[in-house]
Short mmCIF file of C-alpha atoms in Angstrom, two decimals:
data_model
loop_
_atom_site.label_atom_id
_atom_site.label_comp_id
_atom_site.label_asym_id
_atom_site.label_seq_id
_atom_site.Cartn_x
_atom_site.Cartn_y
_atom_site.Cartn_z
CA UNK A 6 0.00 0.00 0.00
CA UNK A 7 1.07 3.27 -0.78
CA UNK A 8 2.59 5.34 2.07
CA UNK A 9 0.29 8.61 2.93
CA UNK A 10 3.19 10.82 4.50
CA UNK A 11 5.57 13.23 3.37
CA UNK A 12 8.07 14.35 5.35
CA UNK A 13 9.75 17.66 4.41
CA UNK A 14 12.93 19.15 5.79
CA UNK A 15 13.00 23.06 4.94
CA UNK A 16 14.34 26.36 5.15
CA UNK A 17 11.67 27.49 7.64
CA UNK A 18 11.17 24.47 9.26
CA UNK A 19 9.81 20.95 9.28
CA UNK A 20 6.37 20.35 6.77
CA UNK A 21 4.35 17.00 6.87
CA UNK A 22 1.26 16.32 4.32
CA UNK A 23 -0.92 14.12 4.31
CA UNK A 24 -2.41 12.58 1.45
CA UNK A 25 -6.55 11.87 1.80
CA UNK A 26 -8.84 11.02 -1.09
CA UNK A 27 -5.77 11.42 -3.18
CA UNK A 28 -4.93 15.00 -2.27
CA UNK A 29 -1.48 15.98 -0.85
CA UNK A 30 -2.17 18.59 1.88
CA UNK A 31 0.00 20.46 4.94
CA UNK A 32 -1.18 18.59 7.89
CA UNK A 33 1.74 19.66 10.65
CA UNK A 34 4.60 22.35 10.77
CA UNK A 35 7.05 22.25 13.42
CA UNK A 36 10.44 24.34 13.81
CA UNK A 37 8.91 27.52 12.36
CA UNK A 38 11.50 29.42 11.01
CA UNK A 39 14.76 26.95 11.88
CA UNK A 40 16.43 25.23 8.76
CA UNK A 41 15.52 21.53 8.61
CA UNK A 42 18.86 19.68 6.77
CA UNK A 43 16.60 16.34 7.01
CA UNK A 44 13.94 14.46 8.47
CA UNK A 45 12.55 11.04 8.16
CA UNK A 46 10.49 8.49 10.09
CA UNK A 47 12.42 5.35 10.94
CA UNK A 48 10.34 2.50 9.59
CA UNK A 49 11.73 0.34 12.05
CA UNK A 50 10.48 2.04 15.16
CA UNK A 51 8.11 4.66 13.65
CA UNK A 52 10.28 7.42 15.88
CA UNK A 53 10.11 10.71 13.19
CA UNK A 54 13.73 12.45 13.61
CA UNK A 55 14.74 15.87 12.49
CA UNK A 56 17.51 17.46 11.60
CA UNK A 57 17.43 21.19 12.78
CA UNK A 58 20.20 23.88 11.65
CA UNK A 59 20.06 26.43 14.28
CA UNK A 60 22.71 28.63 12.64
CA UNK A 61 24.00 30.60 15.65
CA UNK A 62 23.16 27.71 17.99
CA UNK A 63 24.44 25.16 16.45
CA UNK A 64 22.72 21.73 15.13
CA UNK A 65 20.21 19.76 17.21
CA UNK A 66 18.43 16.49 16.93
CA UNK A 67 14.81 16.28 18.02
CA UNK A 68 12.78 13.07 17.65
CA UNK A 69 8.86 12.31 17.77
CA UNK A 70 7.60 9.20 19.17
CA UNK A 71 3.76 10.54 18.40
CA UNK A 72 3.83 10.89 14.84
CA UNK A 73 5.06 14.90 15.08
CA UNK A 74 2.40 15.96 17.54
CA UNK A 75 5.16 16.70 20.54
CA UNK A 76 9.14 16.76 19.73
CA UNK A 77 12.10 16.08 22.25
CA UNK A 78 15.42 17.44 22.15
CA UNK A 79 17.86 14.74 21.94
CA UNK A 80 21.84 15.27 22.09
CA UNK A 81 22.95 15.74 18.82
CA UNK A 82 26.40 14.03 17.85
CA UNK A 83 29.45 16.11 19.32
CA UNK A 84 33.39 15.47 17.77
CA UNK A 85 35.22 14.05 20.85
CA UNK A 86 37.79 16.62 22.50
CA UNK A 87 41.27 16.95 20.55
CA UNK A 88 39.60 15.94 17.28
CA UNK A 89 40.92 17.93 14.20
CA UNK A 90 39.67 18.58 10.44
CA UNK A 91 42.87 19.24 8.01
CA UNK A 92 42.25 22.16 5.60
CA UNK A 93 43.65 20.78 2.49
CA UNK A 94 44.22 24.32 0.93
CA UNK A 95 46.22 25.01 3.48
CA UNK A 96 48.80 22.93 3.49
CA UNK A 97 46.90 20.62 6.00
CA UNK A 98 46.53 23.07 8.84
CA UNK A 99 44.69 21.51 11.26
CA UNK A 100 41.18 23.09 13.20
CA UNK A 101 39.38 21.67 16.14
CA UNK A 102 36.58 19.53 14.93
CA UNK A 103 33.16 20.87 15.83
CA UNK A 104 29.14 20.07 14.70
CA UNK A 105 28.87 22.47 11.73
CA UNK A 106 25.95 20.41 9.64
CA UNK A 107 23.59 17.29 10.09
CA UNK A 108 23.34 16.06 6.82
CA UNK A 109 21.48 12.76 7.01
CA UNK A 110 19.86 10.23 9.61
CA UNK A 111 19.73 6.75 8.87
CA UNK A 112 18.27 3.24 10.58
CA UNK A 113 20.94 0.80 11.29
CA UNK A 114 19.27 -2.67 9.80
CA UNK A 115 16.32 -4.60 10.44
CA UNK A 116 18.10 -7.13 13.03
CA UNK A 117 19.18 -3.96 15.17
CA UNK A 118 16.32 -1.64 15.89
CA UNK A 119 18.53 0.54 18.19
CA UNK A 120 21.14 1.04 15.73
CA UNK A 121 21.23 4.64 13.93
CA UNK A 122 23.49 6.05 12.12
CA UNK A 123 24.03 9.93 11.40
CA UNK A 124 26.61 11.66 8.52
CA UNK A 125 28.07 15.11 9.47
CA UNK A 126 29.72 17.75 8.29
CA UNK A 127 32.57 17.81 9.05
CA UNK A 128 32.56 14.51 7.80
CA UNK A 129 32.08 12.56 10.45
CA UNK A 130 30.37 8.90 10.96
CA UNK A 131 28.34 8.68 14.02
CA UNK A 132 26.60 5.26 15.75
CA UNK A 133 24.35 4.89 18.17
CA UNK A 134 23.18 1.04 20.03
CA UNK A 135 20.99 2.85 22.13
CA UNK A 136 17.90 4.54 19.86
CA UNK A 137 19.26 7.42 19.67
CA UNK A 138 20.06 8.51 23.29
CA UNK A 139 23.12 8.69 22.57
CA UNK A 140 26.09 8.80 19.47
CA UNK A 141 29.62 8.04 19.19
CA UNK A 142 31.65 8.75 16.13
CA UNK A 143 33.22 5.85 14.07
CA UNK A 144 36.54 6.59 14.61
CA UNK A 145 38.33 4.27 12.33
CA UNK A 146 36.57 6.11 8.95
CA UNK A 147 37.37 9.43 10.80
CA UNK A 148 41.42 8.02 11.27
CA UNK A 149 41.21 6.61 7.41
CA UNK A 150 44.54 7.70 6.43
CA UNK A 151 43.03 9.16 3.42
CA UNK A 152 41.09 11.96 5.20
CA UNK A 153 43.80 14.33 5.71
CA UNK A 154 44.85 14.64 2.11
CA UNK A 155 41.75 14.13 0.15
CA UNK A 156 38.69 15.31 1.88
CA UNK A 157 37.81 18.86 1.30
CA UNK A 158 34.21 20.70 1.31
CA UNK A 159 32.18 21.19 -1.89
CA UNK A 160 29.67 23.95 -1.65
CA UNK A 161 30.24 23.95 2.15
CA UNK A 162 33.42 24.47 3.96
CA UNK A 163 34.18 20.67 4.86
CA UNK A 164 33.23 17.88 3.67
CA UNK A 165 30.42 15.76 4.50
CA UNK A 166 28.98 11.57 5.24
CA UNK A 167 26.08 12.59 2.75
CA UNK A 168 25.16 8.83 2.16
CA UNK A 169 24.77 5.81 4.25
CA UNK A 170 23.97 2.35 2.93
CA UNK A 171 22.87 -0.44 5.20
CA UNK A 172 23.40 -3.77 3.50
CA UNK A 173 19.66 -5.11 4.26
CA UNK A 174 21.23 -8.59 3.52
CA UNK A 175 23.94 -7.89 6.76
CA UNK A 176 23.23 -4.75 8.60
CA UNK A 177 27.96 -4.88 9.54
CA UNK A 178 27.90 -4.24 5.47
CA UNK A 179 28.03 -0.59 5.06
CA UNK A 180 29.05 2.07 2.38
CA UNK A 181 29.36 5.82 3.01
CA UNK A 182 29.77 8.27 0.77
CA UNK A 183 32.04 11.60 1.31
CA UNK A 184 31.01 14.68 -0.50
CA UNK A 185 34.43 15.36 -0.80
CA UNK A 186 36.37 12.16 -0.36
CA UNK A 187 34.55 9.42 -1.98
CA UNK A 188 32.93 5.96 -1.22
CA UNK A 189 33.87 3.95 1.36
CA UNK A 190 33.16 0.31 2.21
CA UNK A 191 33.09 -1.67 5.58
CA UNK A 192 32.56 -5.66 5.62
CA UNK A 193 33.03 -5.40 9.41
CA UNK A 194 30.77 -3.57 11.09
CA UNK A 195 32.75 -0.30 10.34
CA UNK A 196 35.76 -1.34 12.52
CA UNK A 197 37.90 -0.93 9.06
CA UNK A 198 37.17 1.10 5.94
CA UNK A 199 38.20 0.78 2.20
CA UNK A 200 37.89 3.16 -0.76
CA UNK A 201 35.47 1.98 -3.07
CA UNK A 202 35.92 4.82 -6.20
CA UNK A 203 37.78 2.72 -8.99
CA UNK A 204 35.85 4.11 -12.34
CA UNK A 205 34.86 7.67 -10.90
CA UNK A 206 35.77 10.21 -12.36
CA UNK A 207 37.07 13.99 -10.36
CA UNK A 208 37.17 16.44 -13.12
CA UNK A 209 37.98 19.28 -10.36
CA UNK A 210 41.83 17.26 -9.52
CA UNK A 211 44.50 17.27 -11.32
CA UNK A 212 44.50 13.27 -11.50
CA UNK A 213 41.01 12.58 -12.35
CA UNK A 214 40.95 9.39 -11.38
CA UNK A 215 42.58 9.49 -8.03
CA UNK A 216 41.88 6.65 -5.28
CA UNK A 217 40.09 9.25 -3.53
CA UNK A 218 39.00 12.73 -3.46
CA UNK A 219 35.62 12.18 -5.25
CA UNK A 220 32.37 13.70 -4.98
CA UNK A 221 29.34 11.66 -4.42
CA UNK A 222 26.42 13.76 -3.98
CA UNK A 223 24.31 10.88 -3.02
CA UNK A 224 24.40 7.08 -3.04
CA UNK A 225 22.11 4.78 -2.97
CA UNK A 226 21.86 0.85 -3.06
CA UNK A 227 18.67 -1.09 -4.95
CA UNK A 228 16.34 -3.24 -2.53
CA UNK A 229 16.32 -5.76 -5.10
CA UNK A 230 20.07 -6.60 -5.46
CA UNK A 231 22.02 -4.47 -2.83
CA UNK A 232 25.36 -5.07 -4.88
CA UNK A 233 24.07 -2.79 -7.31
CA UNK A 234 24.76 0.65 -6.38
CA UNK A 235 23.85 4.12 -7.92
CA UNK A 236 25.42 7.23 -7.80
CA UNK A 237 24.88 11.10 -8.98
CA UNK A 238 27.89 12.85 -8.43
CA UNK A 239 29.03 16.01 -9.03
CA UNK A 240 30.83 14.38 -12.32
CA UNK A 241 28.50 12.23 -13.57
CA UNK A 242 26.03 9.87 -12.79
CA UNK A 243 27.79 6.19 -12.01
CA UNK A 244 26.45 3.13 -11.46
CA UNK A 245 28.51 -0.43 -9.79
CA UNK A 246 26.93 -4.29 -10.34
CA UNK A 247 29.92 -5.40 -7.71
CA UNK A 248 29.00 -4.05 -4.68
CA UNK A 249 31.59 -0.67 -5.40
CA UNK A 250 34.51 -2.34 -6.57
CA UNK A 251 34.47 -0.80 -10.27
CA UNK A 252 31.97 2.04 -11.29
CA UNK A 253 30.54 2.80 -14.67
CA UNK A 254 29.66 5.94 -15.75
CA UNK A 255 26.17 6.25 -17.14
CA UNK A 256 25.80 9.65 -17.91
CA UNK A 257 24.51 10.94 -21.16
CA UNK A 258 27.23 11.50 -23.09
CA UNK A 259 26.05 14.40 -24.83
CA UNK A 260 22.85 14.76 -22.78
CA UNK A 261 21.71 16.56 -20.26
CA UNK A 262 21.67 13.94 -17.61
CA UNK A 263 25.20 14.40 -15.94
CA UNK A 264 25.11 16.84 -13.19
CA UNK A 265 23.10 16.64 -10.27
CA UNK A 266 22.23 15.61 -6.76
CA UNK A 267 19.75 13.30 -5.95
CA UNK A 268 18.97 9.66 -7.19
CA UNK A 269 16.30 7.32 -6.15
CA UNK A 270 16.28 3.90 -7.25
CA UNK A 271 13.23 1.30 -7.88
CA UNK A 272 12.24 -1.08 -5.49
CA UNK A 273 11.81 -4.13 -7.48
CA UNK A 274 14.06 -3.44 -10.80
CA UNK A 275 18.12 -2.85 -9.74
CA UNK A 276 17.73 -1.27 -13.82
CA UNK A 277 15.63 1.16 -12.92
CA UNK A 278 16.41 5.01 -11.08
CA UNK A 279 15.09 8.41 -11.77
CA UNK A 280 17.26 11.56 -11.42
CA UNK A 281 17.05 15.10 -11.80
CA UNK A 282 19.79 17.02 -13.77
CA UNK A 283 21.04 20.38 -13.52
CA UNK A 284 23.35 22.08 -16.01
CA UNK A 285 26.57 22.10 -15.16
CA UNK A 286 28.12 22.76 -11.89
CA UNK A 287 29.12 26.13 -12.12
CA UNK A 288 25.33 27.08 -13.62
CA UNK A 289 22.89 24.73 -11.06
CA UNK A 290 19.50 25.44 -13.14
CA UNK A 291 17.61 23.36 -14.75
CA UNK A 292 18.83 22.70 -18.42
CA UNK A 293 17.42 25.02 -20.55
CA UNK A 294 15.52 26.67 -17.87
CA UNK A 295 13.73 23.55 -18.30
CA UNK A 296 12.44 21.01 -15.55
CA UNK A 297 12.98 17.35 -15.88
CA UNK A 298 13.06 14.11 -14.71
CA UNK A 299 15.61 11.55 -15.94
CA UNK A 300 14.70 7.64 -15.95
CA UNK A 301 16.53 5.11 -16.82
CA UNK A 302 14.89 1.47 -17.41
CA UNK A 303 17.93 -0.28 -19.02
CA UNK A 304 20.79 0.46 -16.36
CA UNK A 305 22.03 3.71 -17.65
CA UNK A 306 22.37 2.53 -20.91
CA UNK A 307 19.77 5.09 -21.99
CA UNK A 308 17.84 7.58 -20.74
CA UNK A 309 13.98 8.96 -20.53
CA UNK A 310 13.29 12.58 -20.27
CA UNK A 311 10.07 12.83 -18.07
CA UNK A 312 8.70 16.59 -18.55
CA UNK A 313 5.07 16.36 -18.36
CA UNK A 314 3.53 18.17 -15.68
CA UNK A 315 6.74 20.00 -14.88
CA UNK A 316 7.62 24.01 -16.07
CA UNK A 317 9.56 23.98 -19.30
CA UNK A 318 10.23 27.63 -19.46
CA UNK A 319 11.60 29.62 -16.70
CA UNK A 320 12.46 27.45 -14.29
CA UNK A 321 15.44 27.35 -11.55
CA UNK A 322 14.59 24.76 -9.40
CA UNK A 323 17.44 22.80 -8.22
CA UNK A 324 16.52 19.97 -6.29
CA UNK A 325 19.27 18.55 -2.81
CA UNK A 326 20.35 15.40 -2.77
CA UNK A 327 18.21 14.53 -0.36
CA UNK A 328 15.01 16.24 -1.92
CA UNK A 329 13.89 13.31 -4.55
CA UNK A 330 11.95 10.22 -2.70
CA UNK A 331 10.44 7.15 -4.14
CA UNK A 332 7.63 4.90 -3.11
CA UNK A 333 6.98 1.84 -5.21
CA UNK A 334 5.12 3.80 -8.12
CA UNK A 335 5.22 7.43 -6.24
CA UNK A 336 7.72 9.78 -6.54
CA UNK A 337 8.19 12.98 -4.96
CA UNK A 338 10.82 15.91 -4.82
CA UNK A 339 10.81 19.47 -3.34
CA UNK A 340 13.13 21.64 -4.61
CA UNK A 341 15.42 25.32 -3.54
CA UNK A 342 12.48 27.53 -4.61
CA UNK A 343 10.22 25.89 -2.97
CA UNK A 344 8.09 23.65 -5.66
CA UNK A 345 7.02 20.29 -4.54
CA UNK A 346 6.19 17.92 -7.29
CA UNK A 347 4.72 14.38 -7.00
CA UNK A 348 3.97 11.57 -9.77
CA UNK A 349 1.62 8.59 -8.90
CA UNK A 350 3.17 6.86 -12.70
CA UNK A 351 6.45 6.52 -12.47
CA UNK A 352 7.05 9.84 -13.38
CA UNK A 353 5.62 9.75 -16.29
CA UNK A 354 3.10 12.76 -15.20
CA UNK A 355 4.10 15.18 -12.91
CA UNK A 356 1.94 17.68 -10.55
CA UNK A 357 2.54 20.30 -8.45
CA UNK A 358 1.72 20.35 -4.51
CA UNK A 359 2.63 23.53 -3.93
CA UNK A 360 4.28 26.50 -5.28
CA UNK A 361 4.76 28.21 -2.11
CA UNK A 362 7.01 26.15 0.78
CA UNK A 363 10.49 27.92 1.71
CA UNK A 364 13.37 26.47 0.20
CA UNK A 365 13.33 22.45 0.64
CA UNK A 366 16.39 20.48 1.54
CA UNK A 367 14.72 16.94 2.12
CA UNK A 368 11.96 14.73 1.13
CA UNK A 369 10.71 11.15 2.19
CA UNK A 370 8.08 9.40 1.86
CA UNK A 371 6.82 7.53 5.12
CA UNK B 9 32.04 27.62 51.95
CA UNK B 10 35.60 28.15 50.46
CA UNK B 11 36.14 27.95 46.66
CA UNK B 12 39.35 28.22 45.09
CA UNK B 13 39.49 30.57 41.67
CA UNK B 14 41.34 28.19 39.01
CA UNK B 15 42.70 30.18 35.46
CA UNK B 16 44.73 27.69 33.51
CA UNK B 17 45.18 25.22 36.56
CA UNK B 18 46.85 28.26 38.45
CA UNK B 19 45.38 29.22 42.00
CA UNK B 20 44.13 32.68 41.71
CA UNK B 21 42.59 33.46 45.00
CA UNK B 22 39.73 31.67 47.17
CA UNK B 23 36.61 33.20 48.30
CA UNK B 24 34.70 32.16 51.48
CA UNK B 25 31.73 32.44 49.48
CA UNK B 26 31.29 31.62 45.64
CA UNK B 27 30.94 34.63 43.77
CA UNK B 28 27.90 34.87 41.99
CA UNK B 29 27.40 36.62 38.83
CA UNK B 30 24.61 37.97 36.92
CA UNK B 31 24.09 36.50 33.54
CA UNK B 32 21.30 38.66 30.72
CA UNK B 33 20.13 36.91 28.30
CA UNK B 34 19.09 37.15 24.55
CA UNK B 35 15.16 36.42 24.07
CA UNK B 36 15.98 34.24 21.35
CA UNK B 37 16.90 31.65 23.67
CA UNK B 38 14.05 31.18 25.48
CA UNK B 39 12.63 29.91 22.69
CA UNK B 40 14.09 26.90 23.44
CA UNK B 41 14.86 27.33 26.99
CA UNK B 42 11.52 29.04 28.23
CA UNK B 43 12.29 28.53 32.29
CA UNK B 44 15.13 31.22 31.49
CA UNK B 45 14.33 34.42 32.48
CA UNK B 46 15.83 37.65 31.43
CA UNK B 47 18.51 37.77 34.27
CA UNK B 48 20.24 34.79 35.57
CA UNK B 49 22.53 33.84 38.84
CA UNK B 50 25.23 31.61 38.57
CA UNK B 51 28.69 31.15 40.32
CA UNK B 52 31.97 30.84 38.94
CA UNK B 53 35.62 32.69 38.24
CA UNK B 54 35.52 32.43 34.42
CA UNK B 55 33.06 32.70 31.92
CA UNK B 56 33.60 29.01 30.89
CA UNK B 57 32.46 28.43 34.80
CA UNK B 58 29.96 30.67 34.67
CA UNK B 59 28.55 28.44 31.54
CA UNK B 60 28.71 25.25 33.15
CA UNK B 61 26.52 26.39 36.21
CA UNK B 62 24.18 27.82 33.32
CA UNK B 63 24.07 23.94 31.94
CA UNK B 64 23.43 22.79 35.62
CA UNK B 65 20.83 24.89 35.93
CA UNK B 66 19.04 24.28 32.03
CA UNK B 67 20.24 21.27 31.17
CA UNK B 68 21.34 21.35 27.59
CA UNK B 69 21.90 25.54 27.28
CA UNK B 70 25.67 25.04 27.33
CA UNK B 71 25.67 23.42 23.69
CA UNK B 72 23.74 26.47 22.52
CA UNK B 73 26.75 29.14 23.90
CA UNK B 74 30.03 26.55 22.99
CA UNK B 75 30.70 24.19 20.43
CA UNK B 76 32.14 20.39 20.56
CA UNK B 77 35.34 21.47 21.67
CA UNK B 78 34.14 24.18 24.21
CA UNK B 79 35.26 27.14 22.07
CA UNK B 80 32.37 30.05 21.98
CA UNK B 81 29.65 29.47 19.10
CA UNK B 82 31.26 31.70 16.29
CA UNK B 83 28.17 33.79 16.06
CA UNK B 84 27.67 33.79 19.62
CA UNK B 85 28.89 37.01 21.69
CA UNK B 86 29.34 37.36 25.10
CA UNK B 87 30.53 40.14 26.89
CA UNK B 88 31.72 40.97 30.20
CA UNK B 89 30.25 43.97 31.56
CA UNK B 90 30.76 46.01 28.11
CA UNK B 91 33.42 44.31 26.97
CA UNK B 92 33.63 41.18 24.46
CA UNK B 93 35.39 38.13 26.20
CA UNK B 94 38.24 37.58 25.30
CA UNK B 95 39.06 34.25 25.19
CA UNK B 96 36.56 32.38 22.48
CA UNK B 97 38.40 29.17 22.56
CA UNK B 98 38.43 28.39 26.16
CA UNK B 99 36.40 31.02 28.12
CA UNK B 100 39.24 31.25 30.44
CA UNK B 101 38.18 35.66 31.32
CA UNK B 102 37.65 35.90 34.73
CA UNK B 103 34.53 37.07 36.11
CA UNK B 104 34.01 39.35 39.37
CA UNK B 105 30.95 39.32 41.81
CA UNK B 106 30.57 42.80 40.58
CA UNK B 107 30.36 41.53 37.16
CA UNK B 108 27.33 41.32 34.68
CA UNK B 109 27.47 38.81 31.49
CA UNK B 110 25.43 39.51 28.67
CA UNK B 111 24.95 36.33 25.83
CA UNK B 112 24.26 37.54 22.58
CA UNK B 113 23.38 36.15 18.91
CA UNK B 114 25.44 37.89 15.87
CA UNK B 115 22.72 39.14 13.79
CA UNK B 116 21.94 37.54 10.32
CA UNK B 117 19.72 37.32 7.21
CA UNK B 118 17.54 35.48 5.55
#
C-alpha cells in the first residue's frame, strides 16, 4: 500500500502532508523558522527524527515518538575533545573539529532496531546502540589515512557523510559516501574502511581518477540486489553491479543527464532510477531553464526525459540530494524555490503540490 | 564555603563564598529554553564556569553558547560587563561578583 506521508525538511522548518482522497495537503509544521537539513520516520520504530540547523546555535536532533504531535530534544552528535579537520588548501593546517551540519539520519538494519546512524559535516560517521540517546563517532573512517589529504568541502566548507547504505542482507555491510572524499566500504561492522571509487571520475583534480577525493552527492543501493549501487555525483552519474569495486559511468554522453544531486532507485528493478539534472556545476539550473526528470529502465544505458507536468520555461529549481523520494510507483521531490512535485506513474506525469514552501532540503516518503 | 578561583590550573585566589554573577540573556533563547528568564545567577571565576553552572541549571543551554570542543559558538557574543570576552576558545576571562554577562546572537539574514 502506498505510504500517505511526506516528510519535508526546509528552510523554515519541518512540513508533513498528508495525502486523503488522493490530495497531498500540509497537515503539521514544526520548527517555524529553523532550517531543517533532514527528516525522516524510521520505519523500524516509527520514531520521526529531524535534523534542525540552528545557525547561531548550532545543530540539534529532536525526535517524535507521536507521529510529530510533541518533539524532544535529543543530544545531537558532538566530535570528541582533541579531534581535528585538516584544511587541504592550506597545506593541512589543522582546526578543532566541531558540529557544523547534520546532513542525514539513517536506521541501522532490520536485526538492530537501536542502531542509527548519522553523517556530518565535518565529515564525520556517528553510531548509536541505544535509539538514539546517545552517538559516538566511528573513529576508524574518521582516522582513514586518506582523510587528511583528500577530503575537502564542496559547496560547504568541509566535507560531508552525505550517504549511508545499510546492506539489508547484513546490517555490519556498510558504504558511506564523502562529499568530498569518496565511497567507502566496511565488511566489518565499520571497525575498518576501504575506498570503493575505482571508475569515478574527479574532473575538479589534477588526477582525475585518483583513489580518492571524489564527490558523491548521493548514493544509494537497490532493494532488489544491494550489490548494485547508484550514484549522482558532481561528475556524472555512475552506477557499480559489484558491490563498489568498479563504477561505470552512465551519464549521457552528450545529454543533459550528468550533473546533479539526488537519485532514487526502484524497489523491485536494480535497472531502474530516476534523477534530476542540472546544467553544469558552475550554472545549477535546470537545463534550458527547463524542468525534468531523468529515468533510466535499461541500467544507464539510456535515458527517458520525463517533462510532463513539470515548467519547461523559466524554471530554476534545483533539487538537494536529499530532496527526490520514491515509493513503489510514487515519486516525490521538493526543490530550492520551494516547488514540490509528486507523480503517482512513475514519473511519467508530474503535478505540483505547492508553489509556495520555503526552500526544501529533504523529502521522504513515510 | 571556600572555593578556590582556578585560570589555567593556576590558583588565583579563594573566596569564602562563591561569587555569583549575573548573567542577561538574549530572548531568542528562550525559545528553546523558556524557564530562562531575562537575568540569571550563577557562580563561577571564568566565563567558561559561569557556563557550566548555566548547563546545571538548564540542562542542555551550554551546547547552545560553545561548540564540541568548548570554544564560543562563532556567532555567539558574550561580553563581560561592556566588553567582548576575550578568550573564544576556552572562556578562560575571569569574572568578578561585581560583574554582569550579557549572551548575545550575531545578527543575520535570511
Amino acid at each position: 500500500m502506498a505510504r500517505n506521508l511526506l516528510i519535508l525538511g526546509t528552510r523554515k522548518g519541518l512540513i508533513l502532508l498528508h495525502r486523503q482522497q488522493g490530495e497531498w495537503r500540509v497537515r503539521q509544521t514544526a520548527f517555524a523558522g529553523v532550517p531543517v537539513s533532514y527528516a525522516m520516520r524510521d520505519h523500524r520504530t516509527g520514531v520521526l527524527w529531524v535534523c534542525a540547523d540552528h545557525g547561531h546555535w548550532g545543530q540539534k536532533l529532536y525526535r517524535s515518538q507521536d507521529g510529530g504531535e510533541t518533539f524532544a530534544e535529543v543530544s545531537a552528535p558532538k566530535f570528541p575533545e582533541g579531534s581535528v579537520i585538516y584544511d587541504v588548501f592550506s597545506g593541512g593546517a589543522e582546526k578543532p573539529a566541531s558540529l557544523s551540519y547534520l546532513w542525514i539520519i539513517a536506521p541501522g538494519g532490520d536485526d538492530r532496531p537501536e542502531r542509527l546512524y548519522i553523517g556530518t559535516e565535518p565529515g564525520g560517521l556517528f553510531r548509536s546502540d541505544d535509539g538514539g540517546e546517545s552517538f559516538h563517532l566511528v573513529e576508524s573512517l574518521w582516522q582513514h589515512p586518506s582523510r587528511k589529504e583528500n577530503w575537502f568541502g564542496g559547496g560547504r566548507d568541509q566535507a560531508g557523510v552525505c550517504a549511508i547504505v545499510v546492506d539489508p542482507r547484513d546490517s555490519n555491510h556498510l558504504y558511506v559516501g564523502v562529499s568530498v572524499g569518496g565511497v567507502y566500504e566496511s565488511v566489518d561492522d565499520g571497525r575498518s574502511w576501504v575506498g570503493r571509487n575505482q571508475g569515478l571520475r574527479a574532473d575538479y583534480l589534477p588526477d582525475p581518477f585518483s583513489e580518492y577525493g571524489h564527490d558523491p552527492h548521493f548514493m544509494v543501493a537497490s532493494p532488489s540486489n544491494p550489490d548494485i549501487l547508484w550514484q549522482q555525483n558532481h561528475c556524472g552519474v555512475f552506477r557499480s553491479t559489484n558491490g563498489g569495486k568498479t563504477w561505470q559511468d552512465i551519464s549521457q554522453p552528450n545529454g543533459p543527464v550528468k550533473f546533479g544531486f539526488p537519485i532514487a532507485v526502484d524497489a523491485h528493478d536494480p535497472d531502474t532510477a530516476w534523477v534530476v539534472p542540472g546544467i553544469s556545476d558552475e550554472m545549477r539550473m535546470p537545463v534550458n531553464q527547463a524542468l525534468f526528470v531523468g529515468r533510466t529502465e535499461d541500467g544507464g544505458k539510456t535515458w527517458q526525459e520525463l517533462r510532463k507536468g513539470l515548467p519547461q520555461e523559466n524554471a530554476y529549481d534545483v533539487v538537494f540530494r536529499h530532496a527526490l523520494d520514491i515509493d513503489e510507483e510514487q515519486l516525490a521531490f521538493g526543490s530550492t524555490t520551494g516547488n514540490l512535485y509528486y507523480s503517482s506513474n512513475r514519473g511519467d506525469d508530474w503535478s505540483c503540490i505547492s508553489h509556495n514552501l520555503p526552500p526544501i532540503y529533504s523529502v521522504r516518503f513515510a | 564555603m571556600e572555593h578556590l578561583c582556578y585560570i589555567r590550573g593556576i590558583i588565583l585566589f579563594y573566596y569564602t563564598e562563591e561569587i555569583m554573577a549575573t548573567v542577561k540573556f538574549t530572548r531568542h533563547l528562550v525559545r528553546y529554553f523558556p524557564a530562562l528568564s531575562d537575568r540569571v545567577q550563577a557562580t563561577g571565576c571564568t566565563v567558561a564556569e559561569i557556563i557550566a553552572d548555566l548547563d546545571r541549571q538548564f540542562p542542555g543551554l551550554a551546547d547552545y553558547i560553545v561548540d564540541d570542543q568548548g570554544a564560543l559558538r562563532k556567532h555567539v557574543n558574550i561580553f563581560l560587563g561592556g566588553d567582548l570576552v576575550r578568550d573564544r576558545q576556552h572562556l578562560q576571562d575571569p569574572v568578578s561578583e561585581t560583574d554582569e554577562l550579557y549572551i548575545f546572537q550575531a545578527l543575520s539574514g535570511g
